[in-house]
């Protein structure tokens, strides 16, 4: 019976070792990825800003086109009104009575007012078009500046990624190999805890009699249980998997 217990203890210890090793690799990957700092977020913000400015330019250009068509329409209305005025003026020379003359005169006055109104609208639309074109030009300058900033930040990020690409790939390969050694239930628990942890730590060592994740004190008997490595114990406060700090020392001796 003692032999079975010993095997069981060794099995649990190895599971803890695998979980701890996986955490160490994941932590290293996270540290490398954090070297890029806020660059990914800054790049995303710039891309969003550029998309907004390009959309604004597209809308302004559509408005310019619409107003340009309105100007052309008003110019045609002026041509039609002037033609009508000329026609009515010619008819005035052949009227048979004052009533016909007055009727044609009113029509001429109406058409002249239409011409004045069209000219006013053309001036308004032209000013509007010029303002929108100026806004487009300003936006294009801003876009050019932002694109320069974006390209620079992308270049910086690419340099960081390229510099650490091989190490990250090797670490991810190592993590995949370790995961193969871990039972599915423990691996799922590890990833669940890691995803919910603010600092990405699912497995932590006991440090100064406290959880290395949330820093709450651990009862003495629980510390003894952790040190024996005969069962998987989680922090009653944060739910992280706890291991004794002997794992750190063992790792240092192995690397040495």
PDB file of C-alpha atoms in Angstrom:
ATOM      1  CA  UNK A   1       0.000   0.000   0.000  1.00  0.00           C
ATOM      2  CA  UNK A   2       2.881   2.358   0.808  1.00  0.00           C
ATOM      3  CA  UNK A   3       4.251   1.783  -2.680  1.00  0.00           C
ATOM      4  CA  UNK A   4       0.981   2.885  -4.246  1.00  0.00           C
ATOM      5  CA  UNK A   5       0.931   6.034  -2.103  1.00  0.00           C
ATOM      6  CA  UNK A   6       4.499   6.814  -3.129  1.00  0.00           C
ATOM      7  CA  UNK A   7       3.599   6.464  -6.809  1.00  0.00           C
ATOM      8  CA  UNK A   8       0.579   8.638  -6.264  1.00  0.00           C
ATOM      9  CA  UNK A   9       2.681  11.317  -4.589  1.00  0.00           C
ATOM     10  CA  UNK A  10       5.227  11.206  -7.402  1.00  0.00           C
ATOM     11  CA  UNK A  11       2.430  11.465  -9.978  1.00  0.00           C
ATOM     12  CA  UNK A  12       0.934  14.555  -8.343  1.00  0.00           C
ATOM     13  CA  UNK A  13       4.359  16.128  -7.979  1.00  0.00           C
ATOM     14  CA  UNK A  14       5.044  15.600 -11.668  1.00  0.00           C
ATOM     15  CA  UNK A  15       1.679  17.145 -12.564  1.00  0.00           C
ATOM     16  CA  UNK A  16       2.544  20.155 -10.450  1.00  0.00           C
ATOM     17  CA  UNK A  17       5.968  20.309 -12.088  1.00  0.00           C
ATOM     18  CA  UNK A  18       4.401  20.254 -15.579  1.00  0.00           C
ATOM     19  CA  UNK A  19       1.890  22.962 -14.663  1.00  0.00           C
ATOM     20  CA  UNK A  20       4.637  25.084 -13.131  1.00  0.00           C
ATOM     21  CA  UNK A  21       6.888  24.638 -16.193  1.00  0.00           C
ATOM     22  CA  UNK A  22       4.022  25.581 -18.502  1.00  0.00           C
ATOM     23  CA  UNK A  23       3.408  28.717 -16.463  1.00  0.00           C
ATOM     24  CA  UNK A  24       7.087  29.670 -16.670  1.00  0.00           C
ATOM     25  CA  UNK A  25       7.056  29.347 -20.461  1.00  0.00           C
ATOM     26  CA  UNK A  26       3.787  31.276 -20.812  1.00  0.00           C
ATOM     27  CA  UNK A  27       5.120  34.009 -18.536  1.00  0.00           C
ATOM     28  CA  UNK A  28       8.224  34.374 -20.697  1.00  0.00           C
ATOM     29  CA  UNK A  29       6.073  34.605 -23.827  1.00  0.00           C
ATOM     30  CA  UNK A  30       3.914  37.283 -22.184  1.00  0.00           C
ATOM     31  CA  UNK A  31       6.989  39.294 -21.189  1.00  0.00           C
ATOM     32  CA  UNK A  32       8.326  39.215 -24.746  1.00  0.00           C
ATOM     33  CA  UNK A  33       4.962  40.221 -26.178  1.00  0.00           C
ATOM     34  CA  UNK A  34       4.767  43.120 -23.716  1.00  0.00           C
ATOM     35  CA  UNK A  35       8.010  44.504 -25.164  1.00  0.00           C
ATOM     36  CA  UNK A  36       5.852  46.017 -27.880  1.00  0.00           C
ATOM     37  CA  UNK A  37       4.254  48.126 -25.130  1.00  0.00           C
ATOM     38  CA  UNK A  38       1.318  50.195 -26.276  1.00  0.00           C
ATOM     39  CA  UNK A  39       2.302  50.050 -29.950  1.00  0.00           C
ATOM     40  CA  UNK A  40      -0.499  47.643 -30.995  1.00  0.00           C
ATOM     41  CA  UNK A  41      -3.123  49.860 -29.352  1.00  0.00           C
ATOM     42  CA  UNK A  42      -1.581  53.013 -30.822  1.00  0.00           C
ATOM     43  CA  UNK A  43      -1.563  51.403 -34.276  1.00  0.00           C
ATOM     44  CA  UNK A  44      -5.219  50.387 -33.879  1.00  0.00           C
ATOM     45  CA  UNK A  45      -6.169  53.923 -32.788  1.00  0.00           C
ATOM     46  CA  UNK A  46      -4.355  55.429 -35.780  1.00  0.00           C
ATOM     47  CA  UNK A  47      -6.009  52.975 -38.161  1.00  0.00           C
ATOM     48  CA  UNK A  48      -9.426  53.833 -36.717  1.00  0.00           C
ATOM     49  CA  UNK A  49      -8.673  57.552 -36.994  1.00  0.00           C
ATOM     50  CA  UNK A  50      -7.569  57.171 -40.616  1.00  0.00           C
ATOM     51  CA  UNK A  51     -10.663  55.157 -41.443  1.00  0.00           C
ATOM     52  CA  UNK A  52     -12.820  57.925 -39.953  1.00  0.00           C
ATOM     53  CA  UNK A  53     -11.003  60.657 -41.875  1.00  0.00           C
ATOM     54  CA  UNK A  54     -11.190  58.728 -45.150  1.00  0.00           C
ATOM     55  CA  UNK A  55     -14.903  58.188 -44.602  1.00  0.00           C
ATOM     56  CA  UNK A  56     -15.308  61.925 -43.953  1.00  0.00           C
ATOM     57  CA  UNK A  57     -13.442  62.734 -47.169  1.00  0.00           C
ATOM     58  CA  UNK A  58     -15.637  60.326 -49.133  1.00  0.00           C
ATOM     59  CA  UNK A  59     -18.760  61.992 -47.716  1.00  0.00           C
ATOM     60  CA  UNK A  60     -17.423  65.475 -48.460  1.00  0.00           C
ATOM     61  CA  UNK A  61     -16.560  64.499 -52.039  1.00  0.00           C
ATOM     62  CA  UNK A  62     -20.076  63.129 -52.504  1.00  0.00           C
ATOM     63  CA  UNK A  63     -21.487  66.411 -51.162  1.00  0.00           C
ATOM     64  CA  UNK A  64     -19.227  68.405 -53.509  1.00  0.00           C
ATOM     65  CA  UNK A  65     -20.401  66.333 -56.462  1.00  0.00           C
ATOM     66  CA  UNK A  66     -24.029  66.829 -55.444  1.00  0.00           C
ATOM     67  CA  UNK A  67     -23.614  70.600 -55.085  1.00  0.00           C
ATOM     68  CA  UNK A  68     -21.709  70.775 -58.387  1.00  0.00           C
ATOM     69  CA  UNK A  69     -24.686  69.122 -60.048  1.00  0.00           C
ATOM     70  CA  UNK A  70     -26.994  71.602 -58.296  1.00  0.00           C
ATOM     71  CA  UNK A  71     -24.901  74.483 -59.693  1.00  0.00           C
ATOM     72  CA  UNK A  72     -25.139  73.030 -63.196  1.00  0.00           C
ATOM     73  CA  UNK A  73     -28.917  72.672 -62.769  1.00  0.00           C
ATOM     74  CA  UNK A  74     -29.272  76.310 -61.658  1.00  0.00           C
ATOM     75  CA  UNK A  75     -27.147  77.496 -64.590  1.00  0.00           C
ATOM     76  CA  UNK A  76     -29.444  75.617 -66.943  1.00  0.00           C
ATOM     77  CA  UNK A  77     -32.466  77.158 -65.234  1.00  0.00           C
ATOM     78  CA  UNK A  78     -30.935  80.604 -65.841  1.00  0.00           C
ATOM     79  CA  UNK A  79     -30.427  79.786 -69.527  1.00  0.00           C
ATOM     80  CA  UNK A  80     -34.041  78.580 -69.774  1.00  0.00           C
ATOM     81  CA  UNK A  81     -35.356  81.667 -67.938  1.00  0.00           C
ATOM     82  CA  UNK A  82     -33.334  84.048 -70.127  1.00  0.00           C
ATOM     83  CA  UNK A  83     -34.632  82.288 -73.220  1.00  0.00           C
ATOM     84  CA  UNK A  84     -38.185  82.693 -71.893  1.00  0.00           C
ATOM     85  CA  UNK A  85     -37.552  86.382 -71.177  1.00  0.00           C
ATOM     86  CA  UNK A  86     -36.284  86.947 -74.715  1.00  0.00           C
ATOM     87  CA  UNK A  87     -39.270  85.102 -76.146  1.00  0.00           C
ATOM     88  CA  UNK A  88     -41.751  87.129 -74.062  1.00  0.00           C
ATOM     89  CA  UNK A  89     -40.016  90.395 -74.997  1.00  0.00           C
ATOM     90  CA  UNK A  90     -40.451  89.529 -78.667  1.00  0.00           C
ATOM     91  CA  UNK A  91     -44.107  88.704 -78.043  1.00  0.00           C
ATOM     92  CA  UNK A  92     -44.619  92.136 -76.477  1.00  0.00           C
ATOM     93  CA  UNK A  93     -43.996  93.679 -79.883  1.00  0.00           C
ATOM     94  CA  UNK A  94     -47.021  91.872 -81.288  1.00  0.00           C
ATOM     95  CA  UNK A  95     -49.588  92.193 -78.478  1.00  0.00           C
ATOM     96  CA  UNK A  96     -53.122  93.257 -79.359  1.00  0.00           C
ATOM     97  CA  UNK A  97     -54.025  94.933 -76.083  1.00  0.00           C
ATOM     98  CA  UNK A  98     -52.703  96.189 -72.772  1.00  0.00           C
ATOM     99  CA  UNK A  99     -53.881  93.101 -70.905  1.00  0.00           C
ATOM    100  CA  UNK A 100     -51.649  90.824 -73.000  1.00  0.00           C
ATOM    101  CA  UNK A 101     -48.791  93.272 -72.622  1.00  0.00           C
ATOM    102  CA  UNK A 102     -49.138  93.395 -68.821  1.00  0.00           C
ATOM    103  CA  UNK A 103     -49.379  89.603 -68.644  1.00  0.00           C
ATOM    104  CA  UNK A 104     -46.143  89.215 -70.597  1.00  0.00           C
ATOM    105  CA  UNK A 105     -44.486  91.906 -68.453  1.00  0.00           C
ATOM    106  CA  UNK A 106     -45.368  90.033 -65.263  1.00  0.00           C
ATOM    107  CA  UNK A 107     -43.988  86.831 -66.762  1.00  0.00           C
ATOM    108  CA  UNK A 108     -40.758  88.602 -67.687  1.00  0.00           C
ATOM    109  CA  UNK A 109     -40.444  90.013 -64.153  1.00  0.00           C
ATOM    110  CA  UNK A 110     -41.080  86.551 -62.717  1.00  0.00           C
ATOM    111  CA  UNK A 111     -38.388  85.010 -64.913  1.00  0.00           C
ATOM    112  CA  UNK A 112     -35.951  87.784 -63.940  1.00  0.00           C
ATOM    113  CA  UNK A 113     -36.600  87.003 -60.272  1.00  0.00           C
ATOM    114  CA  UNK A 114     -35.953  83.341 -61.019  1.00  0.00           C
ATOM    115  CA  UNK A 115     -32.637  84.279 -62.607  1.00  0.00           C
ATOM    116  CA  UNK A 116     -31.677  86.336 -59.537  1.00  0.00           C
ATOM    117  CA  UNK A 117     -32.679  83.481 -57.215  1.00  0.00           C
ATOM    118  CA  UNK A 118     -30.665  80.975 -59.271  1.00  0.00           C
ATOM    119  CA  UNK A 119     -27.644  83.288 -59.226  1.00  0.00           C
ATOM    120  CA  UNK A 120     -27.960  83.589 -55.437  1.00  0.00           C
ATOM    121  CA  UNK A 121     -28.150  79.803 -55.060  1.00  0.00           C
ATOM    122  CA  UNK A 122     -25.129  79.400 -57.361  1.00  0.00           C
ATOM    123  CA  UNK A 123     -23.111  81.773 -55.166  1.00  0.00           C
ATOM    124  CA  UNK A 124     -24.169  79.890 -52.033  1.00  0.00           C
ATOM    125  CA  UNK A 125     -23.466  76.486 -53.555  1.00  0.00           C
ATOM    126  CA  UNK A 126     -20.104  77.672 -54.931  1.00  0.00           C
ATOM    127  CA  UNK A 127     -19.036  78.937 -51.508  1.00  0.00           C
ATOM    128  CA  UNK A 128     -20.198  75.655 -49.975  1.00  0.00           C
ATOM    129  CA  UNK A 129     -18.203  73.669 -52.541  1.00  0.00           C
ATOM    130  CA  UNK A 130     -15.074  75.746 -51.873  1.00  0.00           C
ATOM    131  CA  UNK A 131     -15.425  75.231 -48.114  1.00  0.00           C
ATOM    132  CA  UNK A 132     -15.820  71.493 -48.550  1.00  0.00           C
ATOM    133  CA  UNK A 133     -12.850  71.333 -50.913  1.00  0.00           C
ATOM    134  CA  UNK A 134     -10.771  73.204 -48.328  1.00  0.00           C
ATOM    135  CA  UNK A 135     -11.920  70.748 -45.649  1.00  0.00           C
ATOM    136  CA  UNK A 136     -10.936  67.855 -47.931  1.00  0.00           C
ATOM    137  CA  UNK A 137      -7.499  69.373 -48.526  1.00  0.00           C
ATOM    138  CA  UNK A 138      -6.962  69.812 -44.769  1.00  0.00           C
ATOM    139  CA  UNK A 139      -8.053  66.254 -44.109  1.00  0.00           C
ATOM    140  CA  UNK A 140      -5.705  64.947 -46.793  1.00  0.00           C
ATOM    141  CA  UNK A 141      -2.805  66.743 -45.084  1.00  0.00           C
ATOM    142  CA  UNK A 142      -3.823  65.239 -41.735  1.00  0.00           C
ATOM    143  CA  UNK A 143      -4.125  61.793 -43.310  1.00  0.00           C
ATOM    144  CA  UNK A 144      -0.648  62.058 -44.819  1.00  0.00           C
ATOM    145  CA  UNK A 145       0.752  62.961 -41.388  1.00  0.00           C
ATOM    146  CA  UNK A 146      -1.141  60.161 -39.643  1.00  0.00           C
ATOM    147  CA  UNK A 147      -0.092  57.633 -42.278  1.00  0.00           C
ATOM    148  CA  UNK A 148       3.521  58.630 -41.638  1.00  0.00           C
ATOM    149  CA  UNK A 149       3.013  58.063 -37.904  1.00  0.00           C
ATOM    150  CA  UNK A 150       1.268  54.756 -38.594  1.00  0.00           C
ATOM    151  CA  UNK A 151       4.026  53.477 -40.868  1.00  0.00           C
ATOM    152  CA  UNK A 152       6.665  54.435 -38.306  1.00  0.00           C
ATOM    153  CA  UNK A 153       4.859  52.635 -35.470  1.00  0.00           C
ATOM    154  CA  UNK A 154       4.261  49.573 -37.663  1.00  0.00           C
ATOM    155  CA  UNK A 155       7.950  49.521 -38.513  1.00  0.00           C
ATOM    156  CA  UNK A 156       8.868  49.711 -34.819  1.00  0.00           C
ATOM    157  CA  UNK A 157       6.462  46.886 -34.003  1.00  0.00           C
ATOM    158  CA  UNK A 158       7.746  44.743 -36.875  1.00  0.00           C
ATOM    159  CA  UNK A 159      11.319  45.230 -35.650  1.00  0.00           C
ATOM    160  CA  UNK A 160      10.343  44.078 -32.159  1.00  0.00           C
ATOM    161  CA  UNK A 161       8.374  41.106 -33.496  1.00  0.00           C
ATOM    162  CA  UNK A 162      11.160  40.087 -35.872  1.00  0.00           C
ATOM    163  CA  UNK A 163      13.765  40.358 -33.148  1.00  0.00           C
ATOM    164  CA  UNK A 164      11.856  38.002 -30.845  1.00  0.00           C
ATOM    165  CA  UNK A 165      10.065  35.870 -33.430  1.00  0.00           C
ATOM    166  CA  UNK A 166      12.381  32.867 -33.168  1.00  0.00           C
ATOM    167  CA  UNK A 167      12.372  32.838 -29.385  1.00  0.00           C
ATOM    168  CA  UNK A 168       8.583  33.116 -29.205  1.00  0.00           C
ATOM    169  CA  UNK A 169       8.190  30.306 -31.747  1.00  0.00           C
ATOM    170  CA  UNK A 170      10.539  28.085 -29.734  1.00  0.00           C
ATOM    171  CA  UNK A 171       8.720  28.908 -26.506  1.00  0.00           C
ATOM    172  CA  UNK A 172       5.326  28.175 -28.031  1.00  0.00           C
ATOM    173  CA  UNK A 173       6.641  24.850 -29.309  1.00  0.00           C
ATOM    174  CA  UNK A 174       7.951  24.073 -25.823  1.00  0.00           C
ATOM    175  CA  UNK A 175       4.594  25.028 -24.278  1.00  0.00           C
ATOM    176  CA  UNK A 176       2.802  22.694 -26.695  1.00  0.00           C
ATOM    177  CA  UNK A 177       5.104  19.830 -25.702  1.00  0.00           C
ATOM    178  CA  UNK A 178       4.466  20.454 -21.997  1.00  0.00           C
ATOM    179  CA  UNK A 179       0.710  20.616 -22.571  1.00  0.00           C
ATOM    180  CA  UNK A 180       0.844  17.093 -24.009  1.00  0.00           C
ATOM    181  CA  UNK A 181       2.069  15.889 -20.607  1.00  0.00           C
ATOM    182  CA  UNK A 182      -0.814  17.458 -18.682  1.00  0.00           C
ATOM    183  CA  UNK A 183      -4.186  15.772 -18.162  1.00  0.00           C
ATOM    184  CA  UNK A 184      -7.025  17.532 -19.991  1.00  0.00           C
ATOM    185  CA  UNK A 185      -8.885  18.435 -16.795  1.00  0.00           C
ATOM    186  CA  UNK A 186      -5.826  20.120 -15.276  1.00  0.00           C
ATOM    187  CA  UNK A 187      -4.913  21.810 -18.548  1.00  0.00           C
ATOM    188  CA  UNK A 188      -8.434  23.195 -18.940  1.00  0.00           C
ATOM    189  CA  UNK A 189      -8.352  24.422 -15.341  1.00  0.00           C
ATOM    190  CA  UNK A 190      -4.962  26.059 -15.956  1.00  0.00           C
ATOM    191  CA  UNK A 191      -6.184  27.964 -19.013  1.00  0.00           C
ATOM    192  CA  UNK A 192      -9.408  28.977 -17.270  1.00  0.00           C
ATOM    193  CA  UNK A 193      -7.563  30.357 -14.244  1.00  0.00           C
ATOM    194  CA  UNK A 194      -4.944  32.057 -16.463  1.00  0.00           C
ATOM    195  CA  UNK A 195      -7.575  33.787 -18.593  1.00  0.00           C
ATOM    196  CA  UNK A 196      -9.344  35.145 -15.506  1.00  0.00           C
ATOM    197  CA  UNK A 197      -6.168  36.273 -13.731  1.00  0.00           C
ATOM    198  CA  UNK A 198      -5.249  39.939 -14.152  1.00  0.00           C
ATOM    199  CA  UNK A 199      -1.527  39.166 -14.385  1.00  0.00           C
ATOM    200  CA  UNK A 200      -1.958  35.992 -16.449  1.00  0.00           C
ATOM    201  CA  UNK A 201      -0.657  33.739 -13.641  1.00  0.00           C
ATOM    202  CA  UNK A 202      -2.456  30.446 -13.032  1.00  0.00           C
ATOM    203  CA  UNK A 203       0.379  28.747 -11.088  1.00  0.00           C
ATOM    204  CA  UNK A 204       2.207  30.696  -8.389  1.00  0.00           C
ATOM    205  CA  UNK A 205       4.694  29.904  -5.660  1.00  0.00           C
ATOM    206  CA  UNK A 206       4.226  30.599  -1.988  1.00  0.00           C
ATOM    207  CA  UNK A 207       6.167  33.761  -1.173  1.00  0.00           C
ATOM    208  CA  UNK A 208       6.712  34.901   2.428  1.00  0.00           C
ATOM    209  CA  UNK A 209       3.869  32.706   3.646  1.00  0.00           C
ATOM    210  CA  UNK A 210       1.470  34.231   1.103  1.00  0.00           C
ATOM    211  CA  UNK A 211      -0.025  33.421  -2.281  1.00  0.00           C
ATOM    212  CA  UNK A 212       2.281  34.700  -5.033  1.00  0.00           C
ATOM    213  CA  UNK A 213      -0.762  35.824  -7.018  1.00  0.00           C
ATOM    214  CA  UNK A 214      -3.063  37.692  -4.641  1.00  0.00           C
ATOM    215  CA  UNK A 215      -0.623  37.943  -1.668  1.00  0.00           C
ATOM    216  CA  UNK A 216      -3.143  36.727   0.895  1.00  0.00           C
ATOM    217  CA  UNK A 217      -1.676  34.814   3.835  1.00  0.00           C
ATOM    218  CA  UNK A 218      -1.727  31.006   3.679  1.00  0.00           C
ATOM    219  CA  UNK A 219      -2.503  29.007   6.868  1.00  0.00           C
ATOM    220  CA  UNK A 220       0.473  27.024   8.272  1.00  0.00           C
ATOM    221  CA  UNK A 221      -1.117  23.593   7.730  1.00  0.00           C
ATOM    222  CA  UNK A 222      -1.917  24.473   4.132  1.00  0.00           C
ATOM    223  CA  UNK A 223       1.722  25.464   3.572  1.00  0.00           C
ATOM    224  CA  UNK A 224       2.765  22.032   4.825  1.00  0.00           C
ATOM    225  CA  UNK A 225       0.335  20.376   2.396  1.00  0.00           C
ATOM    226  CA  UNK A 226       1.723  22.450  -0.459  1.00  0.00           C
ATOM    227  CA  UNK A 227       5.307  21.575   0.452  1.00  0.00           C
ATOM    228  CA  UNK A 228       4.587  17.811   0.439  1.00  0.00           C
ATOM    229  CA  UNK A 229       3.396  18.019  -3.212  1.00  0.00           C
ATOM    230  CA  UNK A 230       0.905  15.204  -2.629  1.00  0.00           C
ATOM    231  CA  UNK A 231      -2.161  17.100  -3.823  1.00  0.00           C
ATOM    232  CA  UNK A 232      -3.019  20.019  -6.074  1.00  0.00           C
ATOM    233  CA  UNK A 233      -4.005  22.951  -3.890  1.00  0.00           C
ATOM    234  CA  UNK A 234      -5.531  26.227  -5.018  1.00  0.00           C
ATOM    235  CA  UNK A 235      -5.607  29.556  -3.212  1.00  0.00           C
ATOM    236  CA  UNK A 236      -8.868  29.950  -1.358  1.00  0.00           C
ATOM    237  CA  UNK A 237      -8.910  33.653  -2.229  1.00  0.00           C
ATOM    238  CA  UNK A 238      -7.956  33.867  -5.911  1.00  0.00           C
ATOM    239  CA  UNK A 239      -8.204  30.261  -7.112  1.00  0.00           C
ATOM    240  CA  UNK A 240      -4.636  30.064  -8.445  1.00  0.00           C
ATOM    241  CA  UNK A 241      -2.724  26.771  -8.231  1.00  0.00           C
ATOM    242  CA  UNK A 242      -0.141  26.943  -5.435  1.00  0.00           C
ATOM    243  CA  UNK A 243       3.309  25.325  -5.448  1.00  0.00           C
ATOM    244  CA  UNK A 244       6.173  25.653  -2.990  1.00  0.00           C
ATOM    245  CA  UNK A 245       9.081  27.931  -3.819  1.00  0.00           C
ATOM    246  CA  UNK A 246      11.328  24.879  -4.066  1.00  0.00           C
ATOM    247  CA  UNK A 247      10.347  24.681  -7.727  1.00  0.00           C
ATOM    248  CA  UNK A 248      12.182  27.968  -8.324  1.00  0.00           C
ATOM    249  CA  UNK A 249      15.341  26.659  -6.715  1.00  0.00           C
ATOM    250  CA  UNK A 250      15.128  23.400  -8.677  1.00  0.00           C
ATOM    251  CA  UNK A 251      14.788  25.351 -11.899  1.00  0.00           C
ATOM    252  CA  UNK A 252      17.818  27.475 -11.079  1.00  0.00           C
ATOM    253  CA  UNK A 253      19.890  24.380 -10.284  1.00  0.00           C
ATOM    254  CA  UNK A 254      18.798  22.734 -13.558  1.00  0.00           C
ATOM    255  CA  UNK A 255      19.719  25.832 -15.597  1.00  0.00           C
ATOM    256  CA  UNK A 256      23.052  26.075 -13.778  1.00  0.00           C
TER     257      UNK A 256
END
